[in-house]
CSV table of C-alpha atoms in Angstrom, one decimal:
chain,number,residue,atom,x,y,z
A,1,UNK,CA,0.0,0.0,0.0
A,2,UNK,CA,2.7,2.5,0.9
A,3,UNK,CA,4.8,1.6,-2.1
A,4,UNK,CA,1.7,2.1,-4.3
A,5,UNK,CA,1.2,5.6,-2.8
A,6,UNK,CA,4.8,6.5,-3.4
A,7,UNK,CA,4.6,5.4,-7.0
A,8,UNK,CA,1.5,7.5,-7.6
A,9,UNK,CA,3.1,10.5,-6.0
A,10,UNK,CA,6.2,10.1,-8.2
A,11,UNK,CA,3.9,9.5,-11.2
A,12,UNK,CA,2.0,12.8,-10.4
A,13,UNK,CA,5.2,14.7,-9.8
A,14,UNK,CA,6.7,13.7,-13.2
A,15,UNK,CA,3.4,14.4,-15.1
A,16,UNK,CA,3.1,17.7,-13.4
A,17,UNK,CA,6.7,18.7,-14.0
A,18,UNK,CA,6.4,17.8,-17.8
A,19,UNK,CA,3.1,19.7,-18.0
A,20,UNK,CA,4.7,22.8,-16.3
A,21,UNK,CA,7.6,22.6,-18.9
A,22,UNK,CA,5.0,22.5,-21.8
A,23,UNK,CA,3.0,25.4,-20.4
A,24,UNK,CA,6.1,27.3,-19.2
A,25,UNK,CA,5.1,27.6,-15.6
A,26,UNK,CA,8.0,25.5,-14.2
A,27,UNK,CA,9.8,28.5,-12.7
A,28,UNK,CA,6.6,29.6,-10.9
A,29,UNK,CA,5.8,26.3,-9.1
A,30,UNK,CA,7.7,24.0,-6.9
A,31,UNK,CA,7.8,20.2,-6.4
A,32,UNK,CA,4.7,20.0,-4.3
A,33,UNK,CA,2.7,22.0,-6.9
A,34,UNK,CA,4.0,19.6,-9.6
A,35,UNK,CA,2.7,16.6,-7.6
A,36,UNK,CA,-0.8,18.2,-7.0
A,37,UNK,CA,-1.0,19.4,-10.7
A,38,UNK,CA,0.0,15.9,-11.9
A,39,UNK,CA,-2.5,14.0,-9.7
A,40,UNK,CA,-5.3,16.4,-10.5
A,41,UNK,CA,-4.3,16.3,-14.1
A,42,UNK,CA,-4.5,12.6,-14.1
A,43,UNK,CA,-8.0,12.8,-12.8
A,44,UNK,CA,-9.1,15.5,-15.2
A,45,UNK,CA,-7.4,13.8,-18.2
A,46,UNK,CA,-9.0,10.5,-17.2
A,47,UNK,CA,-12.4,12.1,-17.1
A,48,UNK,CA,-11.9,13.9,-20.5
A,49,UNK,CA,-10.7,10.7,-22.2
A,50,UNK,CA,-13.6,8.7,-20.7
A,51,UNK,CA,-16.0,11.3,-22.0
A,52,UNK,CA,-14.6,10.8,-25.4
A,53,UNK,CA,-15.0,7.0,-25.2
A,54,UNK,CA,-11.5,6.0,-24.1
A,55,UNK,CA,-10.5,4.0,-21.0
A,56,UNK,CA,-8.8,6.9,-19.0
A,57,UNK,CA,-6.1,6.3,-16.5
A,58,UNK,CA,-5.9,2.5,-15.7
A,59,UNK,CA,-2.7,2.2,-13.8
A,60,UNK,CA,0.9,3.1,-14.1
A,61,UNK,CA,1.5,2.8,-17.9
A,62,UNK,CA,2.7,4.9,-20.8
A,63,UNK,CA,-0.9,5.6,-21.9
A,64,UNK,CA,-2.0,6.6,-18.4
A,65,UNK,CA,1.1,8.9,-18.2
A,66,UNK,CA,0.3,10.6,-21.5
A,67,UNK,CA,-3.3,11.1,-20.3
A,68,UNK,CA,-2.0,12.5,-17.0
A,69,UNK,CA,0.3,15.0,-18.7
A,70,UNK,CA,-2.6,16.0,-21.1
A,71,UNK,CA,-4.9,16.6,-18.2
A,72,UNK,CA,-2.2,18.5,-16.3
A,73,UNK,CA,-1.6,20.8,-19.3
A,74,UNK,CA,-5.3,21.4,-19.6
A,75,UNK,CA,-5.4,22.2,-15.8
A,76,UNK,CA,-2.5,24.6,-16.0
A,77,UNK,CA,-4.0,26.4,-19.0
A,78,UNK,CA,-7.3,26.8,-17.2
A,79,UNK,CA,-5.5,28.1,-14.1
A,80,UNK,CA,-3.4,30.5,-16.2
A,81,UNK,CA,-6.4,31.9,-18.0
A,82,UNK,CA,-8.3,32.4,-14.7
A,83,UNK,CA,-5.3,34.1,-13.1
A,84,UNK,CA,-4.9,36.5,-15.9
A,85,UNK,CA,-8.5,37.7,-15.8
């Protein structure tokens, strides 16, 4: 159970970090924000992919990672647009 939690935190951190590089917010957020953005991005990406008929995030895999990064990018773009207005 503890190992699984650590793996998901690392998965979220990596997805959040890559998304922050894509959206150019890496300098503005730290490691904790990367974890939160990555985990929330995985949830958001999974919901979006399921709405389009896909399977969403199904575990620690390459497809789940891509979905998590996609969701994290969408989340960061939304946060950026709200913060600007």
